[in-house]
mmCIF file of C-alpha atoms and ligand atoms in Angstrom:
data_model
loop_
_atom_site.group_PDB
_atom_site.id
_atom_site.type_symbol
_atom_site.label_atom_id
_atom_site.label_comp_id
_atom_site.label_asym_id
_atom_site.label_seq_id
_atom_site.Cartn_x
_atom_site.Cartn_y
_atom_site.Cartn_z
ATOM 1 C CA UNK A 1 21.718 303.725 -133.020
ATOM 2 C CA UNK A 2 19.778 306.553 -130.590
ATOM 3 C CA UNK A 3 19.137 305.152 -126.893
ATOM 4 C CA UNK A 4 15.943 305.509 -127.257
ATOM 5 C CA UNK A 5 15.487 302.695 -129.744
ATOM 6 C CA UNK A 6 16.665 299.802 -127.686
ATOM 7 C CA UNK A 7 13.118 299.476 -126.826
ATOM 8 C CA UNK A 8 11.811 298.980 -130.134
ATOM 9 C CA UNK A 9 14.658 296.696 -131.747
ATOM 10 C CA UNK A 10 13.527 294.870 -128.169
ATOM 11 C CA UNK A 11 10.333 294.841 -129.102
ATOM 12 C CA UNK A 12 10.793 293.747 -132.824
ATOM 13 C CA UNK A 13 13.202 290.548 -131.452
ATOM 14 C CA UNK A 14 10.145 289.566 -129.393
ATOM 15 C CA UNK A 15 7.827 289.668 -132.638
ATOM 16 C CA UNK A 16 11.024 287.759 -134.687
ATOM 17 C CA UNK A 17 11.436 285.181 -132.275
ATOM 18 C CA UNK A 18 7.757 284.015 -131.991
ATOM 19 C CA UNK A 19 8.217 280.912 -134.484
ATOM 20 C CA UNK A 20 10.652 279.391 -132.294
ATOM 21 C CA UNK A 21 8.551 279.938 -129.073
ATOM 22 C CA UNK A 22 7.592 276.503 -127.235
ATOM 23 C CA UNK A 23 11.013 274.792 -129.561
ATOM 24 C CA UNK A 24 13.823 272.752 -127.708
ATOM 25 C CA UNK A 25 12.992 270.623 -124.495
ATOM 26 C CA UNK A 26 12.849 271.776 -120.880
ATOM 27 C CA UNK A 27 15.051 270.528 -118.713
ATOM 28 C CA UNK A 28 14.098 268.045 -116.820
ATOM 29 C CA UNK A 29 16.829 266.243 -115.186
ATOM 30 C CA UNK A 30 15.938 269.025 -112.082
ATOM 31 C CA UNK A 31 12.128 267.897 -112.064
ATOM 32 C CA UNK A 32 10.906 271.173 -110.245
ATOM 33 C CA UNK A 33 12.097 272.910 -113.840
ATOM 34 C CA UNK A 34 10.416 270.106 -116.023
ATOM 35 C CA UNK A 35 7.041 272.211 -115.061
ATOM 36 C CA UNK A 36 8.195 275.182 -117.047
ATOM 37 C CA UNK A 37 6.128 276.404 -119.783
ATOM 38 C CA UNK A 38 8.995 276.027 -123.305
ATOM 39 C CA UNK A 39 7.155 278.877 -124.712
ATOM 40 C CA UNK A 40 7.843 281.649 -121.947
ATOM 41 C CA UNK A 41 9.880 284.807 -123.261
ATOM 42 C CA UNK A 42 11.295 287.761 -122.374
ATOM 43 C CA UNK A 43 14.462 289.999 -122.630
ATOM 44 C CA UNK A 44 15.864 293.387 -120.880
ATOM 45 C CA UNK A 45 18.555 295.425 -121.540
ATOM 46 C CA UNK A 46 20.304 297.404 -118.454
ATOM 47 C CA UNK A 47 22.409 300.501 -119.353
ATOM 48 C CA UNK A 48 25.579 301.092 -117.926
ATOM 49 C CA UNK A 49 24.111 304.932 -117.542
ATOM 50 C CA UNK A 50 21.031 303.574 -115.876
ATOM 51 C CA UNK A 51 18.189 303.157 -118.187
ATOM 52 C CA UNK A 52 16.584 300.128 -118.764
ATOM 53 C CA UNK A 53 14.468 298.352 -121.666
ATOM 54 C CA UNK A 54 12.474 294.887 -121.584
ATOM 55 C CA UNK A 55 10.115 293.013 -123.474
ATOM 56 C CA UNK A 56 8.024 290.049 -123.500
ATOM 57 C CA UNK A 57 6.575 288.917 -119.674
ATOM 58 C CA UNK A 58 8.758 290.833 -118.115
ATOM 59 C CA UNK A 59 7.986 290.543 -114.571
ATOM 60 C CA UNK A 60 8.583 286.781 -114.670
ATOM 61 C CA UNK A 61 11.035 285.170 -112.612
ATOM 62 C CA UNK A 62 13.140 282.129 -113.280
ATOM 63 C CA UNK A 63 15.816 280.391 -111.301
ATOM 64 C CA UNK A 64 19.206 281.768 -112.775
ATOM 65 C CA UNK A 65 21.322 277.883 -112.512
ATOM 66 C CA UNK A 66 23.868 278.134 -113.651
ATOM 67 C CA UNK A 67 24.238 282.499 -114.575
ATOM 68 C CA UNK A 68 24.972 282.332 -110.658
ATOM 69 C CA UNK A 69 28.364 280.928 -111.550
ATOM 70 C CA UNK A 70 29.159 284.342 -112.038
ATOM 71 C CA UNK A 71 28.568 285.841 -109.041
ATOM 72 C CA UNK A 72 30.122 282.620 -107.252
ATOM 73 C CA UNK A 73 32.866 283.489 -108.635
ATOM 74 C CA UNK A 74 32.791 287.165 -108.150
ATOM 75 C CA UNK A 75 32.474 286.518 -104.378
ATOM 76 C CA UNK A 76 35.635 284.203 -104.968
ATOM 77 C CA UNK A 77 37.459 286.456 -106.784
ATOM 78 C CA UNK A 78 36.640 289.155 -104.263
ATOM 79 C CA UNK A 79 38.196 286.939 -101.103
ATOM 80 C CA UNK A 80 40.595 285.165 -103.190
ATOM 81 C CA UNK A 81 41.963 286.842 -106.085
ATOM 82 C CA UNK A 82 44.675 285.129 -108.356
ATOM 83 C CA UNK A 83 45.525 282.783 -105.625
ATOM 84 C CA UNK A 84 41.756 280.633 -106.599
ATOM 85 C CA UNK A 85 43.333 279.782 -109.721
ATOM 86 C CA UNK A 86 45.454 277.003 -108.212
ATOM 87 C CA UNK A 87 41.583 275.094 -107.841
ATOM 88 C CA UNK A 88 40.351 275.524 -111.203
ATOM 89 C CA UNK A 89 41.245 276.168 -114.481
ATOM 90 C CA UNK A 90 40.462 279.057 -116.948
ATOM 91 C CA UNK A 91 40.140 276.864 -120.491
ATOM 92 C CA UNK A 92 37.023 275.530 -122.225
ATOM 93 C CA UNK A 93 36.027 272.504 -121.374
ATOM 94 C CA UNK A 94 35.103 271.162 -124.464
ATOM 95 C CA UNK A 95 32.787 268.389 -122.921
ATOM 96 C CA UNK A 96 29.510 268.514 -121.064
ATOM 97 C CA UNK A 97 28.832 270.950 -118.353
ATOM 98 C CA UNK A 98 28.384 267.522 -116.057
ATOM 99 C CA UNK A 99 31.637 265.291 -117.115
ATOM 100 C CA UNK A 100 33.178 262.880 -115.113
ATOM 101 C CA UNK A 101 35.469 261.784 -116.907
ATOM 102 C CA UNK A 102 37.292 265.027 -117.756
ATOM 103 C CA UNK A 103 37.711 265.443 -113.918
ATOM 104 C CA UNK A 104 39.277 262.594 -113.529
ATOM 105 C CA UNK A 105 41.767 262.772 -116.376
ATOM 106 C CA UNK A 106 43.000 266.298 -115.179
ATOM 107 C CA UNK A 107 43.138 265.242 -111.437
ATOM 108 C CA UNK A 108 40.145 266.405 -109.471
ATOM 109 C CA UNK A 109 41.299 270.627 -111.229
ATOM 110 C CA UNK A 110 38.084 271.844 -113.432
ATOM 111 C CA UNK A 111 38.988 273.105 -116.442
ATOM 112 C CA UNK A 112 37.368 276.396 -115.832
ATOM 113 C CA UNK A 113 34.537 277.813 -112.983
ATOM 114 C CA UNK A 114 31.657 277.750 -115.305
ATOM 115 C CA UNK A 115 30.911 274.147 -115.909
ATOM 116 C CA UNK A 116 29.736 272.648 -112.313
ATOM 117 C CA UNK A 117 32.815 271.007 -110.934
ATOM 118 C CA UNK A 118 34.363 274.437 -111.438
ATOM 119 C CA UNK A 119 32.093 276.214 -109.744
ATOM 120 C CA UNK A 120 31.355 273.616 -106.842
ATOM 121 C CA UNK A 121 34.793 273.919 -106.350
ATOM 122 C CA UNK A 122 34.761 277.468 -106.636
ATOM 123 C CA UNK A 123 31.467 277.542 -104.478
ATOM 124 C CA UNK A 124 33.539 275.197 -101.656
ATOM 125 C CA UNK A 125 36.564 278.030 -101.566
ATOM 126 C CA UNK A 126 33.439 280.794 -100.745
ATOM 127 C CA UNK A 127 32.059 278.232 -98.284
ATOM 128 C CA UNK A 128 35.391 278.465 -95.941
ATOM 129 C CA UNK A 129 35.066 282.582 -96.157
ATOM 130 C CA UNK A 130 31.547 283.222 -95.309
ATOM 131 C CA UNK A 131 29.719 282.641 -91.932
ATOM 132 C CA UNK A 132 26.188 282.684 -94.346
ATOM 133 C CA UNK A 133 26.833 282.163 -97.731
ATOM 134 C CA UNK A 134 23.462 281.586 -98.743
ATOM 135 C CA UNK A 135 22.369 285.418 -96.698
ATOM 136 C CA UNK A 136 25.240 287.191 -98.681
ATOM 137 C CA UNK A 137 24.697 285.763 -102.110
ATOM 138 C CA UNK A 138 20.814 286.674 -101.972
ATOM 139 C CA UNK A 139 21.505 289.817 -100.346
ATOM 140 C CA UNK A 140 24.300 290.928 -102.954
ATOM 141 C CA UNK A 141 21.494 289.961 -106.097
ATOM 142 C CA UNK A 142 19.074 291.601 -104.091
ATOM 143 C CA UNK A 143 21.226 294.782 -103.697
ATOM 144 C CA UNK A 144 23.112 294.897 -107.101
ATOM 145 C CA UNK A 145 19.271 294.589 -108.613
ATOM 146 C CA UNK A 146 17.825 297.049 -106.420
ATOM 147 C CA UNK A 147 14.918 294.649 -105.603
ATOM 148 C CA UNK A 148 14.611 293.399 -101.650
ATOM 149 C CA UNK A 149 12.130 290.850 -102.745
ATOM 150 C CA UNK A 150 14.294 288.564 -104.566
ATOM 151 C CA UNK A 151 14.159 285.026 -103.211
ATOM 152 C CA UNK A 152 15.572 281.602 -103.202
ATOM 153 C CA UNK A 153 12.853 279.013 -104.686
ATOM 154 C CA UNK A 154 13.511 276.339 -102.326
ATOM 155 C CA UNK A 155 11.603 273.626 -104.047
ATOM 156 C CA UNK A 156 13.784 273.986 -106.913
ATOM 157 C CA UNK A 157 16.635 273.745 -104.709
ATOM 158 C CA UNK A 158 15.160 270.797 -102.694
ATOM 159 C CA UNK A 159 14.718 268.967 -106.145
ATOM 160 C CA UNK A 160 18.004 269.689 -106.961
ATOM 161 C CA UNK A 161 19.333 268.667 -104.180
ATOM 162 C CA UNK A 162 17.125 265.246 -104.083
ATOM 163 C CA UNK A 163 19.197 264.480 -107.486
ATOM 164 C CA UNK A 164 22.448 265.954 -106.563
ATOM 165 C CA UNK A 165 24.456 262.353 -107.295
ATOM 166 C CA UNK A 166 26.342 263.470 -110.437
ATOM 167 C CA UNK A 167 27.262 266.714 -108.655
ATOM 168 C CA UNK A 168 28.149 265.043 -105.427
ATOM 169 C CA UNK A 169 30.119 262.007 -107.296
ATOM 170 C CA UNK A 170 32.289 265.295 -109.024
ATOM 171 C CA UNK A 171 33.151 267.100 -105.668
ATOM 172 C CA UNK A 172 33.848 263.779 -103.570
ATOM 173 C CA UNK A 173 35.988 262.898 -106.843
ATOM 174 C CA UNK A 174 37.763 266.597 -106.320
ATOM 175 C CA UNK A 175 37.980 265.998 -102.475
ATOM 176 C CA UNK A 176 40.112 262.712 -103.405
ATOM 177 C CA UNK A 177 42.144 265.013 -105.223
ATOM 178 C CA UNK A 178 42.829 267.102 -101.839
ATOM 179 C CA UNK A 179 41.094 269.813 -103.780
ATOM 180 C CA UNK A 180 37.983 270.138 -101.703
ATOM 181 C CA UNK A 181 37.918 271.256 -97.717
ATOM 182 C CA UNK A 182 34.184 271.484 -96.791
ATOM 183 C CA UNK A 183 31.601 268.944 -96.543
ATOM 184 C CA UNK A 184 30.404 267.780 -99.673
ATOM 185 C CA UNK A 185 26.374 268.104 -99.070
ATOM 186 C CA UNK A 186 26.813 271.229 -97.427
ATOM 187 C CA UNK A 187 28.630 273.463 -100.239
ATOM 188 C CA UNK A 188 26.121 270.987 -102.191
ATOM 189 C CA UNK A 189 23.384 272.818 -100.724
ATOM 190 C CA UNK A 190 24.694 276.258 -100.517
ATOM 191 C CA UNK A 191 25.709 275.628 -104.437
ATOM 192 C CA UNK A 192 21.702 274.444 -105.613
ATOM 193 C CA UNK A 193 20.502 277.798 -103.350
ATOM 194 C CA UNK A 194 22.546 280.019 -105.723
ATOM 195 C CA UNK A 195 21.305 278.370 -108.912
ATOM 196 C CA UNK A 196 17.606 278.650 -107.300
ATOM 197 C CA UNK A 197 17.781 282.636 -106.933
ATOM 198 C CA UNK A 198 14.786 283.416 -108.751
ATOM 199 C CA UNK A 199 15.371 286.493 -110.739
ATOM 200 C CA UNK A 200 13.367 288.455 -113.599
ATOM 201 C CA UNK A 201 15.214 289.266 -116.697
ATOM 202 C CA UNK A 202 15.379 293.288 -115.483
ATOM 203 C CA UNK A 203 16.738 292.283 -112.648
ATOM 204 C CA UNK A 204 19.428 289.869 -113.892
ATOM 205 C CA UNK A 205 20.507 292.760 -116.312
ATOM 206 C CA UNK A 206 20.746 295.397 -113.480
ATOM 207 C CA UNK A 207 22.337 292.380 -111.205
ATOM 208 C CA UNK A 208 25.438 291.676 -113.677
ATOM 209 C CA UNK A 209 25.713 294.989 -114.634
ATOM 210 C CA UNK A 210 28.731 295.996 -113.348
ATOM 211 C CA UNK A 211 30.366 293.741 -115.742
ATOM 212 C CA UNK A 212 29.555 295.720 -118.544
ATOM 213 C CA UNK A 213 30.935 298.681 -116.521
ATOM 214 C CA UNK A 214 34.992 298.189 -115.941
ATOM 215 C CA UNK A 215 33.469 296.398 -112.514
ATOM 216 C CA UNK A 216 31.316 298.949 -111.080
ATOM 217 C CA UNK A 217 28.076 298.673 -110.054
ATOM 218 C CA UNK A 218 26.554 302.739 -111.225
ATOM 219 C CA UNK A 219 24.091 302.186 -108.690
ATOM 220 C CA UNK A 220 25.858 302.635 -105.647
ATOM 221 C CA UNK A 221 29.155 303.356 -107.166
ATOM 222 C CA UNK A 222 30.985 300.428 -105.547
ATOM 223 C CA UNK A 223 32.992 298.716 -107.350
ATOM 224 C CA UNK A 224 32.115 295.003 -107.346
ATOM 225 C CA UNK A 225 35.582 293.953 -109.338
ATOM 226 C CA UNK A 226 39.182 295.507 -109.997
ATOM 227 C CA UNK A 227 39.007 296.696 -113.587
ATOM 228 C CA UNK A 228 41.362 294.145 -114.562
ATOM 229 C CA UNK A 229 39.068 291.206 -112.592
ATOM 230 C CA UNK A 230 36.456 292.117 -114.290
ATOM 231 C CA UNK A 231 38.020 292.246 -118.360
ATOM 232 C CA UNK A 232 39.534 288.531 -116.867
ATOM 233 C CA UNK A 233 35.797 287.383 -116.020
ATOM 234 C CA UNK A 234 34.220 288.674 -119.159
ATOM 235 C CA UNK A 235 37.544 286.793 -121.361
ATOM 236 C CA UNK A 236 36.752 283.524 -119.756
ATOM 237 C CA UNK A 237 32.504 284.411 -119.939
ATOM 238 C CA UNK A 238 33.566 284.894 -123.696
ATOM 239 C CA UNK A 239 35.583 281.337 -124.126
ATOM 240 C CA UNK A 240 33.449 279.130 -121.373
ATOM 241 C CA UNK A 241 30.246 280.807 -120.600
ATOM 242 C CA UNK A 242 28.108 278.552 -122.971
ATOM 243 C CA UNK A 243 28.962 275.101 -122.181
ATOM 244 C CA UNK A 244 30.545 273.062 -125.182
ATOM 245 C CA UNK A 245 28.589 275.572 -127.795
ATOM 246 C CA UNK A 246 30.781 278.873 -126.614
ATOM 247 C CA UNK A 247 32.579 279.140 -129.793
ATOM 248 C CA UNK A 248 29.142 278.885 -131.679
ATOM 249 C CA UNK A 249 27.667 281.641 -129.215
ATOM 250 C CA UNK A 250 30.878 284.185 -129.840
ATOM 251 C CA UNK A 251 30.311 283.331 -133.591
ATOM 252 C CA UNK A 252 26.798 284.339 -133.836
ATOM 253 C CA UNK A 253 26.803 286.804 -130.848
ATOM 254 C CA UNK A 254 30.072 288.483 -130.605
ATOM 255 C CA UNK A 255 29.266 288.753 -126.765
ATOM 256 C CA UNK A 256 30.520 287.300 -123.587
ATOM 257 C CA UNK A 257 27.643 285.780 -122.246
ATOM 258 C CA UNK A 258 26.256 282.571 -119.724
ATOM 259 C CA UNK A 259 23.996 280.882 -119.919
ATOM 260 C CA UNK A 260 21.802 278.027 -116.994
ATOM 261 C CA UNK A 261 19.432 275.235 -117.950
ATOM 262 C CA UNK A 262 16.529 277.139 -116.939
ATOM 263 C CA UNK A 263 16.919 278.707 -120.391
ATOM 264 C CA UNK A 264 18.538 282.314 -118.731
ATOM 265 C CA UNK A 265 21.296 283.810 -120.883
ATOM 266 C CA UNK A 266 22.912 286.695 -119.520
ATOM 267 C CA UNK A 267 24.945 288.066 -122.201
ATOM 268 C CA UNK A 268 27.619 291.945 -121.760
ATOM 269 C CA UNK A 269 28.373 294.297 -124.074
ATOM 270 C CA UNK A 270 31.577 296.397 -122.317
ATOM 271 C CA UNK A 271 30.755 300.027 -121.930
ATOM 272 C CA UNK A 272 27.302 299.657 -122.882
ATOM 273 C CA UNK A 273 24.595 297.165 -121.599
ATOM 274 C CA UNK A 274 23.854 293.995 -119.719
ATOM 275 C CA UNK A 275 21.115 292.176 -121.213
ATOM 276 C CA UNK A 276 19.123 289.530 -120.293
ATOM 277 C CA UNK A 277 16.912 286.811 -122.234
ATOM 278 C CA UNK A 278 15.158 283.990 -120.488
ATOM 279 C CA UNK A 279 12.888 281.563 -122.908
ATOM 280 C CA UNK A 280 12.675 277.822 -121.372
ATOM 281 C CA UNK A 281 13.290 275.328 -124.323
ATOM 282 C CA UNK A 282 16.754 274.125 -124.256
ATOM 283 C CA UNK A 283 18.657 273.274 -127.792
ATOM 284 C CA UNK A 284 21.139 270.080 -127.755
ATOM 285 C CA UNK A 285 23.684 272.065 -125.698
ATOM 286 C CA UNK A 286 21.629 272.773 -123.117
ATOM 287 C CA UNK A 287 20.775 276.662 -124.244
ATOM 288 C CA UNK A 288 17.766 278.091 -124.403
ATOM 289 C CA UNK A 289 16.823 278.510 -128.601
ATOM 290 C CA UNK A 290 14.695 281.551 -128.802
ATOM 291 C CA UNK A 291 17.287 283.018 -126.272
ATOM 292 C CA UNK A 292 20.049 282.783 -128.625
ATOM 293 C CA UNK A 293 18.304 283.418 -131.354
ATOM 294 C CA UNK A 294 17.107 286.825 -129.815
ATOM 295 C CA UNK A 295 20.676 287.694 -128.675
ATOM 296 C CA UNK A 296 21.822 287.073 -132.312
ATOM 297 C CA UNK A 297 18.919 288.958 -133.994
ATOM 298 C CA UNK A 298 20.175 291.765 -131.087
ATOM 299 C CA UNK A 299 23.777 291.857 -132.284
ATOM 300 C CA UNK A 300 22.886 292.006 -135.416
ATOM 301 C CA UNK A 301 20.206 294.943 -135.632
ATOM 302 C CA UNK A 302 22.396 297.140 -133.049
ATOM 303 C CA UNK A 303 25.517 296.171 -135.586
ATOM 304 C CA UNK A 304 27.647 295.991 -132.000
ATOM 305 C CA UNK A 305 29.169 293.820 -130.588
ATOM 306 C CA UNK A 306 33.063 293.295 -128.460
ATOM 307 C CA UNK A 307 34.563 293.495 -132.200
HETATM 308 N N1 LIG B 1 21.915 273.661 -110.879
HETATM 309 C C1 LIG B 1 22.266 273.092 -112.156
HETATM 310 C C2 LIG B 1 23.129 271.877 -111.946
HETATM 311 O O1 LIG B 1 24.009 271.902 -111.159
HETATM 312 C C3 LIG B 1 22.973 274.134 -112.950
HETATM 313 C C4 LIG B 1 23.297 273.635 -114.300
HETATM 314 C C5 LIG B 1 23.235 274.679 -115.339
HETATM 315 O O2 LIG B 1 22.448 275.614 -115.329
HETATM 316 O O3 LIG B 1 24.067 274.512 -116.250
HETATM 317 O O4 LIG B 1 22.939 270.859 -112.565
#
């Protein structure tokens, strides 16, 4: 398929995906998201040779949740390398994003950085290398999208915060393991900031971008990840990204991908494009319905996909 006709499969998913527009639930366990509108949509592609593509309302922001994960764990990667694998695991988790119990049974180690004791954990090692962690992770989203308006949403934070128990019961569970070293409510805090970066769908395609692109962000040329870093994060995005549905996401998608409760699903296709779909309603897994439904249509009309 010609370049030039990412904008109109774009624009045909956006037609195909009406139906389901307003389907699944909000989530409303954070109660600053329970105000989202379910039937909110759009989607943007981001070429690793620059160009970009979007649909639907595309100049509407949501807070990423849990698609910062990624970049926590870029910034970890980046100060850490192989040696943060002694805190948390790299295999699905095969529960809920939120379990306890699983914690507990593999002694205070998450079983991978994507469901939120592995990246509080993950978000605690970043805490004990950066004199600002909240500055640099806006300020690395607001430079790796190009955009310096990009913001925090503090009262989804606050709210966050507010109901932070089940978060705050898994990291003071991992610091009676010995495998936590900052204070709980501050990496706490630092952690709901991240998830509360408020980010259109262009700019969370241009943001991640550099994952699609053997770690380097074309922009500026840096390179954000080692080559090898960066086909390790996109493996585990590919096994863990989705919560407990990633092996239904690979099987209808073909793409690594993540995905947050505020219905954002960031999905790479190596060499190619980032894209990005955010559409509120949240199926049983906690992922947003018309968004996977549009990255499936996607995969499916392009006929690409990592196989
Ligand atoms: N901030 C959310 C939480 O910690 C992120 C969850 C998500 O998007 O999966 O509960």
């Amino acid at each position: 398929m010609a370049i030039s006709d990412y904008q109109q499969v774009l624009d045909e998913i956006t037609a195909e995906i009406q139906p389901l527009l307003g389907q699944g639930k909000v989530a409303d366990y954070i109660p600053a998201l329970a105000k989202e509108d379910a039937s909110q949509f759009s989607i943007a592609i981001h070429t690793v040779d620059g160009r970009t593509f979007c649909a639907g309302d595309c100049s509407k922001r949501f807070t990423i949740q849990s698609v910062s994960k990624v970049m926590t764990l870029t910034l970890a990667l980046q100060r850490y390398g192989d040696e943060l694998w002694q805190r948390v695991g790299k295999e699905p988790s095969g529960t809920a994003f939120n379990s306890l119990t699983q914690l507990e049974f593999e002694k205070g180690i998450p079983r991978n950085p994507f469901i939120n004791a592995g990246a509080i954990v993950t978000c605690d090692a970043l805490y004990s290398r950066l004199s600002a962690p909240m500055h640099s992770m806006l300020e690395t989203f607001r430079q790796l999208a190009g955009n310096k308006t990009i913001v925090i949403d503090k009262r989804v934070a606050s709210s966050e915060y507010e109901f932070r128990h089940r978060n705050a019961a898994m990291a003071h569970l991992m610091k009676s393991f010995n495998n936590f070293d900052n204070e709980v409510d501050d990496v706490l805090w630092a952690y709901f900031n991240f998830c509360a970066i408020e980010l259109n769908c262009v700019e969370l395609a241009k943001a991640y971008n550099f994952l699609a692109n053997k770690g380097i962000d074309h922009t500026s040329g840096k390179e954000v990840l080692t080559s090898l870093q960066n086909k390790q994060l996109n493996s585990l995005l590919f096994t863990s990204g989705l919560y407990d549905a990633a092996g239904d996401f690979g099987y209808r998608v073909g793409m690594p991908g993540k995905s947050g409760v505020s219905g954002t699903i960031l999905a790479v296709l190596p060499n190619k494009f980032t894209v990005a779909v955010c559409s509120p309603g949240l199926n049983s897994f906690g992922n947003s319905v018309a968004g996977i439904a549009a990255l499936e249509l996607l995969s499916k009309k392009l006929d690409f996909s990592i196989f």
